[in-house]
Coordinates of N, CA and C in Angstrom, one line a residue:
M1175 N 168.1 18.1 74.7 CA 167.2 17.4 75.6 C 166.6 18.4 76.6
M1176 N 167.4 19.2 77.2 CA 166.9 20.2 78.1 C 166.0 21.3 77.4
L1177 N 166.3 21.6 76.2 CA 165.5 22.6 75.4 C 164.2 22.0 75.1
E1178 N 164.1 20.7 74.8 CA 162.9 20.0 74.5 C 162.0 20.0 75.7
L1179 N 162.6 19.7 76.9 CA 161.8 19.7 78.1 C 161.3 21.1 78.5
I1180 N 162.0 22.1 78.2 CA 161.5 23.5 78.5 C 160.4 23.8 77.5
I1181 N 160.5 23.4 76.3 CA 159.4 23.7 75.3 C 158.2 22.9 75.6
V1182 N 158.3 21.6 76.0 CA 157.1 20.8 76.4 C 156.5 21.4 77.6
T1183 N 157.3 21.8 78.6 CA 156.7 22.4 79.8 C 156.0 23.7 79.5
L1184 N 156.6 24.6 78.7 CA 156.0 25.8 78.3 C 154.7 25.6 77.5
A1185 N 154.7 24.6 76.6 CA 153.5 24.3 75.9 C 152.4 23.8 76.8
L1186 N 152.7 23.0 77.8 CA 151.7 22.5 78.7 C 151.2 23.7 79.6
Y1187 N 152.1 24.5 80.0 CA 151.7 25.7 80.7 C 150.7 26.6 79.9
L1188 N 151.0 26.8 78.7 CA 150.2 27.6 77.8 C 148.8 27.0 77.6
L1189 N 148.8 25.7 77.4 CA 147.6 24.9 77.3 C 146.7 25.0 78.5
A1190 N 147.3 24.8 79.7 CA 146.6 25.0 81.0 C 146.1 26.4 81.1
L1191 N 146.9 27.4 80.8 CA 146.4 28.8 80.9 C 145.2 29.0 80.0
S1192 N 145.3 28.5 78.8 CA 144.2 28.7 77.8 C 142.9 28.0 78.3
A1193 N 143.0 26.8 78.9 CA 141.9 26.1 79.4 C 141.3 26.9 80.6
A1194 N 142.1 27.4 81.5 CA 141.7 28.2 82.6 C 140.9 29.5 82.1
L1195 N 141.4 30.1 81.1 CA 140.8 31.3 80.6 C 139.4 31.0 80.0
L1196 N 139.3 29.9 79.3 CA 138.1 29.4 78.7 C 137.0 29.1 79.7
L1197 N 137.5 28.4 80.8 CA 136.6 28.0 81.9 C 136.1 29.3 82.6
S1198 N 137.0 30.2 82.8 CA 136.7 31.5 83.5 C 135.6 32.2 82.7
E1199 N 135.8 32.3 81.4 CA 134.9 33.0 80.5 C 133.5 32.3 80.5
A1200 N 133.5 31.0 80.5 CA 132.3 30.3 80.6 C 131.6 30.5 81.9
G1201 N 132.3 30.5 83.0 CA 131.7 30.8 84.3 C 131.1 32.2 84.4
E1202 N 131.8 33.2 83.8 CA 131.3 34.6 83.8 C 130.1 34.7 82.9
A1203 N 130.0 33.9 81.8 CA 128.8 34.0 80.9 C 127.7 33.3 81.7
D1204 N 127.9 32.3 82.4 CA 126.8 31.7 83.2 C 126.4 32.6 84.3
K1205 N 127.3 33.3 84.9 CA 126.9 34.3 86.0 C 126.1 35.4 85.4
R1206 N 126.5 35.9 84.2 CA 125.8 37.0 83.6 C 124.3 36.5 83.2
A1207 N 124.2 35.3 82.7 CA 122.9 34.8 82.4 C 122.0 34.6 83.7
E1208 N 122.6 34.2 84.8 CA 121.9 34.1 86.1 C 121.5 35.5 86.5
D1209 N 122.4 36.5 86.4 CA 122.1 37.8 86.8 C 120.9 38.4 86.0
E1210 N 120.9 38.1 84.7 CA 119.9 38.6 83.8 C 118.5 38.0 84.2
A1211 N 118.6 36.7 84.4 CA 117.3 35.9 84.8 C 116.8 36.5 86.2
A1212 N 117.7 36.7 87.1 CA 117.3 37.2 88.4 C 116.7 38.6 88.3
T1213 N 117.3 39.4 87.4 CA 116.7 40.8 87.2 C 115.4 40.7 86.6
A1214 N 115.2 39.8 85.6 CA 113.8 39.7 85.0 C 112.8 39.2 86.0
I1215 N 113.2 38.2 86.9 CA 112.3 37.8 87.9 C 112.0 38.9 88.9
D1216 N 113.0 39.6 89.3 CA 112.8 40.7 90.3 C 111.9 41.7 89.8
A1217 N 111.9 42.0 88.5 CA 111.0 43.0 87.9 C 109.5 42.6 88.0
L1218 N 109.3 41.3 88.1 CA 107.9 40.8 88.2 C 107.4 40.8 89.7
L1219 N 108.3 40.8 90.6 CA 107.9 40.8 92.0 C 107.4 42.1 92.5
P1220 N 106.6 42.2 93.5 CA 106.0 43.5 93.9 C 106.9 44.5 94.6
Q1221 N 108.1 44.2 94.8 CA 109.1 45.1 95.4 C 108.6 45.7 96.8
T1222 N 108.0 44.8 97.6 CA 107.6 45.2 98.9 C 108.7 45.1 99.9
Q1223 N 109.7 44.2 99.6 CA 110.8 43.9 100.5 C 110.4 43.5 101.8
C1224 N 109.2 42.8 101.9 CA 108.6 42.4 103.2 C 109.2 41.2 103.8
G1225 N 109.9 40.3 103.1 CA 110.5 39.2 103.7 C 109.6 38.0 103.9
D1226 N 108.3 38.1 103.5 CA 107.3 37.1 103.7 C 107.7 35.8 103.0
C1227 N 108.5 35.9 102.0 CA 109.0 34.7 101.2 C 110.1 33.9 101.9
G1228 N 110.6 34.5 103.0 CA 111.7 33.9 103.7 C 113.1 34.4 103.3
Y1229 N 113.1 35.4 102.4 CA 114.3 36.0 101.9 C 114.3 37.5 102.3
P1230 N 115.4 38.2 102.5 CA 115.4 39.6 103.0 C 114.9 40.6 102.0
G1231 N 114.5 40.2 100.8 CA 113.9 41.2 99.9 C 113.6 40.5 98.6
C1232 N 113.1 41.2 97.6 CA 112.6 40.7 96.3 C 113.8 40.2 95.5
L1233 N 114.9 40.9 95.4 CA 116.0 40.5 94.6 C 116.7 39.2 95.2
P1234 N 116.9 39.1 96.5 CA 117.4 37.8 97.0 C 116.5 36.6 96.7
Y1235 N 115.2 36.8 96.8 CA 114.3 35.8 96.4 C 114.4 35.4 94.9
A1236 N 114.5 36.4 94.1 CA 114.7 36.2 92.7 C 116.0 35.4 92.4
R1237 N 117.0 35.8 93.1 CA 118.3 35.0 92.9 C 118.1 33.6 93.4
A1238 N 117.4 33.4 94.4 CA 117.2 32.0 94.9 C 116.4 31.2 93.9
I1239 N 115.4 31.8 93.3 CA 114.7 31.1 92.3 C 115.6 30.6 91.2
V1240 N 116.5 31.5 90.7 CA 117.5 31.1 89.7 C 118.5 30.1 90.1
E1241 N 119.2 30.4 91.2 CA 120.3 29.6 91.7 C 120.0 28.3 92.4
Q1242 N 118.9 28.3 93.2 CA 118.5 27.2 94.0 C 117.2 26.5 93.6
D1243 N 116.6 27.0 92.6 CA 115.3 26.4 92.1 C 114.3 26.4 93.2
V1244 N 114.1 27.4 94.0 CA 113.1 27.5 95.0 C 111.7 27.7 94.4
P1245 N 110.7 27.3 95.1 CA 109.3 27.4 94.6 C 109.0 28.9 94.1
L1246 N 108.1 29.0 93.1 CA 107.7 30.3 92.6 C 106.6 30.9 93.4
N1247 N 106.0 30.2 94.3 CA 104.8 30.7 95.0 C 105.1 31.1 96.5
L1248 N 106.2 31.7 96.7 CA 106.5 32.1 98.1 C 106.2 33.6 98.4
C1249 N 105.7 34.3 97.4 CA 105.5 35.7 97.6 C 104.0 36.0 97.9
P1250 N 103.5 36.1 99.1 CA 102.1 36.4 99.4 C 101.7 37.8 98.8
P1251 N 102.5 38.8 98.9 CA 102.0 40.1 98.4 C 101.8 40.0 96.8
G1252 N 102.6 39.2 96.2 CA 102.4 39.1 94.7 C 101.2 38.3 94.3
G1253 N 100.8 37.4 95.1 CA 99.6 36.6 94.9 C 99.8 35.6 93.7
A1254 N 98.6 35.1 93.3 CA 98.6 34.1 92.2 C 99.0 34.7 90.8
V1255 N 98.7 36.0 90.7 CA 99.1 36.7 89.4 C 100.6 36.7 89.2
T1256 N 101.3 37.0 90.2 CA 102.8 36.9 90.1 C 103.3 35.5 89.9
V1257 N 102.7 34.5 90.5 CA 103.1 33.2 90.3 C 102.9 32.8 88.8
R1258 N 101.8 33.2 88.2 CA 101.5 32.9 86.8 C 102.5 33.6 85.9
K1259 N 102.9 34.8 86.2 CA 103.9 35.6 85.4 C 105.2 34.9 85.5
L1260 N 105.6 34.5 86.7 CA 106.9 33.8 86.9 C 106.9 32.5 86.1
E1261 N 105.8 31.7 86.2 CA 105.7 30.5 85.4 C 105.9 30.7 83.9
K1262 N 105.3 31.8 83.4 CA 105.4 32.1 82.0 C 106.8 32.5 81.6
L1263 N 107.4 33.3 82.5 CA 108.8 33.8 82.2 C 109.8 32.6 82.2
L1264 N 109.6 31.7 83.2 CA 110.6 30.7 83.3 C 110.2 29.4 82.6
G1265 N 109.0 29.3 82.1 CA 108.6 28.1 81.3 C 108.5 26.9 82.2
R1266 N 108.1 27.1 83.5 CA 107.9 26.0 84.4 C 106.7 26.3 85.2
T1267 N 106.1 25.2 85.8 CA 105.0 25.4 86.6 C 105.3 25.2 88.1
S1268 N 104.6 25.9 88.9 CA 104.8 25.8 90.3 C 104.0 24.6 90.8
S1269 N 104.4 23.9 91.9 CA 103.7 22.8 92.4 C 102.3 23.3 93.0
L1270 N 102.3 24.5 93.4 CA 101.1 25.2 93.9 C 100.8 26.4 93.0
H1271 N 99.7 26.5 92.4 CA 99.4 27.5 91.4 C 98.9 28.9 92.0
S1272 N 99.1 29.0 93.3 CA 98.7 30.3 93.9 C 99.8 30.6 95.0
A1273 N 99.8 31.8 95.4 CA 100.7 32.1 96.5 C 100.2 31.5 97.8
P1274 N 101.1 31.2 98.7 CA 100.6 30.6 100.0 C 99.7 31.6 100.7
V1275 N 98.7 31.0 101.3 CA 97.7 31.8 102.0 C 98.3 32.4 103.3
T1276 N 97.7 33.5 103.7 CA 98.1 34.0 105.0 C 97.5 33.1 106.0
P1277 N 97.9 33.2 107.3 CA 97.5 32.2 108.3 C 96.0 31.9 108.3
E1278 N 95.2 32.9 108.1 CA 93.8 32.7 108.2 C 93.1 32.9 106.8
D1279 N 93.8 33.1 105.8 CA 93.3 33.4 104.4 C 92.4 34.6 104.5
T1280 N 93.0 35.7 104.9 CA 92.3 36.9 105.1 C 92.4 38.0 104.0
I1281 N 91.5 38.9 104.1 CA 91.6 40.1 103.2 C 91.4 41.3 104.0
A1282 N 91.7 42.5 103.5 CA 91.6 43.7 104.2 C 90.2 44.2 104.1
L1283 N 89.7 44.9 105.1 CA 88.4 45.6 105.1 C 88.6 47.0 105.7
I1284 N 88.1 48.0 105.0 CA 88.3 49.3 105.4 C 87.0 49.8 106.1
D1285 N 87.1 50.3 107.3 CA 85.9 50.9 108.0 C 85.5 52.2 107.4
E1286 N 84.4 52.3 106.8 CA 83.9 53.5 106.1 C 83.8 54.7 107.0
D1287 N 83.4 54.4 108.3 CA 83.2 55.5 109.2 C 84.5 56.2 109.7
T1288 N 85.6 55.4 109.6 CA 86.9 55.9 110.1 C 87.8 56.4 109.0
C1289 N 87.7 55.9 107.8 CA 88.6 56.2 106.7 C 88.6 57.7 106.5
I1290 N 89.8 58.3 106.4 CA 89.9 59.7 106.1 C 90.4 60.0 104.7
G1291 N 90.6 59.0 103.9 CA 91.0 59.2 102.5 C 92.4 59.7 102.3
C1292 N 93.3 59.2 103.1 CA 94.7 59.7 103.1 C 95.5 59.1 102.0
V1293 N 95.1 58.0 101.4 CA 95.7 57.2 100.3 C 97.0 56.5 100.6
K1294 N 97.4 56.5 101.9 CA 98.6 55.8 102.3 C 98.5 54.3 102.1
C1295 N 97.3 53.7 102.3 CA 97.1 52.3 102.1 C 97.2 52.0 100.6
I1296 N 96.7 52.9 99.8 CA 96.7 52.7 98.3 C 98.1 52.6 97.8
H1297 N 99.0 53.4 98.3 CA 100.4 53.4 97.9 C 101.1 52.2 98.5
A1298 N 100.7 51.7 99.6 CA 101.3 50.5 100.2 C 100.9 49.2 99.6
C1299 N 99.8 49.2 98.9 CA 99.3 47.9 98.4 C 100.1 47.5 97.2
P1300 N 100.7 46.3 97.2 CA 101.6 45.9 96.1 C 100.8 45.4 94.9
V1301 N 99.5 45.1 95.1 CA 98.7 44.5 94.0 C 97.6 45.4 93.6
D1302 N 97.6 46.6 94.0 CA 96.5 47.6 93.6 C 95.1 47.1 93.9
A1303 N 95.0 46.5 95.1 CA 93.7 46.0 95.5 C 92.8 47.0 96.3
I1304 N 93.3 48.2 96.4 CA 92.6 49.3 97.1 C 92.3 50.4 96.2
A1305 N 91.0 50.7 96.1 CA 90.5 51.8 95.2 C 90.1 53.0 96.0
G1306 N 90.3 54.1 95.4 CA 89.8 55.4 96.1 C 90.7 56.5 95.7
S1307 N 90.4 57.7 96.2 CA 91.2 58.9 95.9 C 91.3 59.7 97.1
A1308 N 92.2 60.7 97.1 CA 92.4 61.6 98.2 C 91.1 62.2 98.8
K1309 N 91.0 62.1 100.1 CA 89.9 62.6 100.8 C 88.5 62.0 100.5
Q1310 N 88.6 60.8 99.9 CA 87.4 60.0 99.6 C 87.6 58.6 100.3
L1311 N 86.4 58.0 100.5 CA 86.4 56.7 101.0 C 87.2 55.7 100.1
H1312 N 88.0 54.8 100.7 CA 88.7 53.8 100.0 C 87.9 52.5 100.2
A1313 N 88.1 51.6 99.2 CA 87.5 50.3 99.3 C 88.5 49.2 98.8
V1314 N 88.4 48.0 99.4 CA 89.3 46.9 99.0 C 88.5 46.1 97.9
I1315 N 89.3 45.8 96.9 CA 88.7 44.9 95.8 C 89.1 43.5 96.2
P1316 N 88.2 42.7 96.8 CA 88.5 41.4 97.4 C 89.2 40.4 96.5
Q1317 N 88.9 40.4 95.2 CA 89.5 39.4 94.3 C 91.0 39.7 94.1
Y1318 N 91.4 40.9 94.3 CA 92.8 41.3 94.1 C 93.6 41.2 95.4
C1319 N 92.9 41.4 96.6 CA 93.6 41.4 97.9 C 94.3 40.1 98.2
T1320 N 95.6 40.1 98.5 CA 96.3 38.9 98.8 C 96.4 38.6 100.3
G1321 N 95.9 39.5 101.1 CA 96.0 39.4 102.6 C 97.4 39.6 103.1
C1322 N 98.2 40.4 102.4 CA 99.6 40.6 102.8 C 99.8 41.5 104.1
E1323 N 98.7 42.2 104.4 CA 98.7 43.1 105.5 C 99.7 44.3 105.4
L1324 N 100.2 44.6 104.2 CA 101.1 45.7 104.1 C 100.4 47.1 104.1
C1325 N 99.0 47.0 104.0 CA 98.3 48.3 104.1 C 98.0 48.7 105.5
L1326 N 98.2 47.8 106.5 CA 97.9 48.1 107.9 C 98.9 49.2 108.5
P1327 N 100.2 49.0 108.4 CA 101.1 49.9 109.1 C 100.9 51.4 108.7
P1328 N 100.8 51.7 107.4 CA 100.7 53.1 107.1 C 99.4 53.8 107.4
C1329 N 98.4 53.1 107.7 CA 97.1 53.7 108.0 C 97.1 54.6 109.3
P1330 N 97.0 55.9 109.3 CA 97.1 56.7 110.5 C 95.9 56.6 111.4
V1331 N 94.8 56.1 111.0 CA 93.6 56.0 111.8 C 93.2 54.6 112.1
D1332 N 94.0 53.6 111.8 CA 93.7 52.2 112.0 C 92.3 51.8 111.6
C1333 N 91.9 52.2 110.4 CA 90.6 51.8 109.9 C 90.6 50.5 109.1
I1334 N 91.7 49.9 109.0 CA 91.8 48.6 108.2 C 91.9 47.4 109.1
T1335 N 91.1 46.5 108.9 CA 91.2 45.2 109.6 C 91.3 44.1 108.6
M1336 N 91.8 43.0 109.1 CA 91.8 41.8 108.3 C 90.7 40.9 108.7
I1337 N 89.9 40.4 107.6 CA 88.8 39.5 107.9 C 89.0 38.2 107.1
P1338 N 88.3 37.2 107.5 CA 88.4 35.9 106.7 C 87.9 36.1 105.3
R1339 N 88.6 35.6 104.3 CA 88.2 35.7 102.9 C 86.9 35.1 102.7
H1340 N 86.7 33.9 103.3 CA 85.4 33.1 103.1 C 84.9 32.9 104.5
P1341 N 84.0 33.9 104.9 CA 83.4 33.7 106.3 C 82.6 32.4 106.4
T1342 N 82.7 31.9 107.6 CA 81.9 30.7 107.9 C 80.5 31.1 108.0
S1343 N 79.6 30.1 107.9 CA 78.1 30.4 107.9 C 77.8 31.0 109.3
H1344 N 78.5 30.6 110.4 CA 78.2 31.2 111.7 C 78.6 32.7 111.7
Q1345 N 79.7 33.1 111.0 CA 80.1 34.5 111.0 C 79.1 35.3 110.1
Q1346 N 78.5 34.7 109.1 CA 77.6 35.4 108.2 C 76.3 35.7 109.0
T1347 N 75.9 34.9 109.9 CA 74.6 35.1 110.6 C 74.8 35.9 111.8
A1348 N 76.0 36.1 112.3 CA 76.2 36.8 113.5 C 76.1 38.3 113.3

């Protein structure tokens, strides 16, 4: 009788251990899948690490998309192009099909008289909205500019200002 009790106890222990190992393996597989998805999402983000999305960087935002199902349109520097890429990757649509606008829906404008052609703004732009080359005048391509303002800090001569994307009729006549 005692031997039967020991055998049953041992069998139950082995069964519980097997179940725990299977659950652990399933959890690790889920975690690997989440990590792979976050890595794929992170690869589509502009890598500005600006925090405008509300997360401390692009990878934490990517993880939040995977783990917490946060909106896909929280990255102003990435703009609508990034939102569309994320939608395609994840097979879902965002409630808003463009990135949130900056407070005044602005774009960058480079002052031709002040620009020294240092290319620092070009390197800072996460969406390649600034055209130009070294020691030449730079220009902003308005349809690509997301208004993220990441080009402002590196400019050594402060020749970049943010202007309304769609000026009012009063501003156009002034």
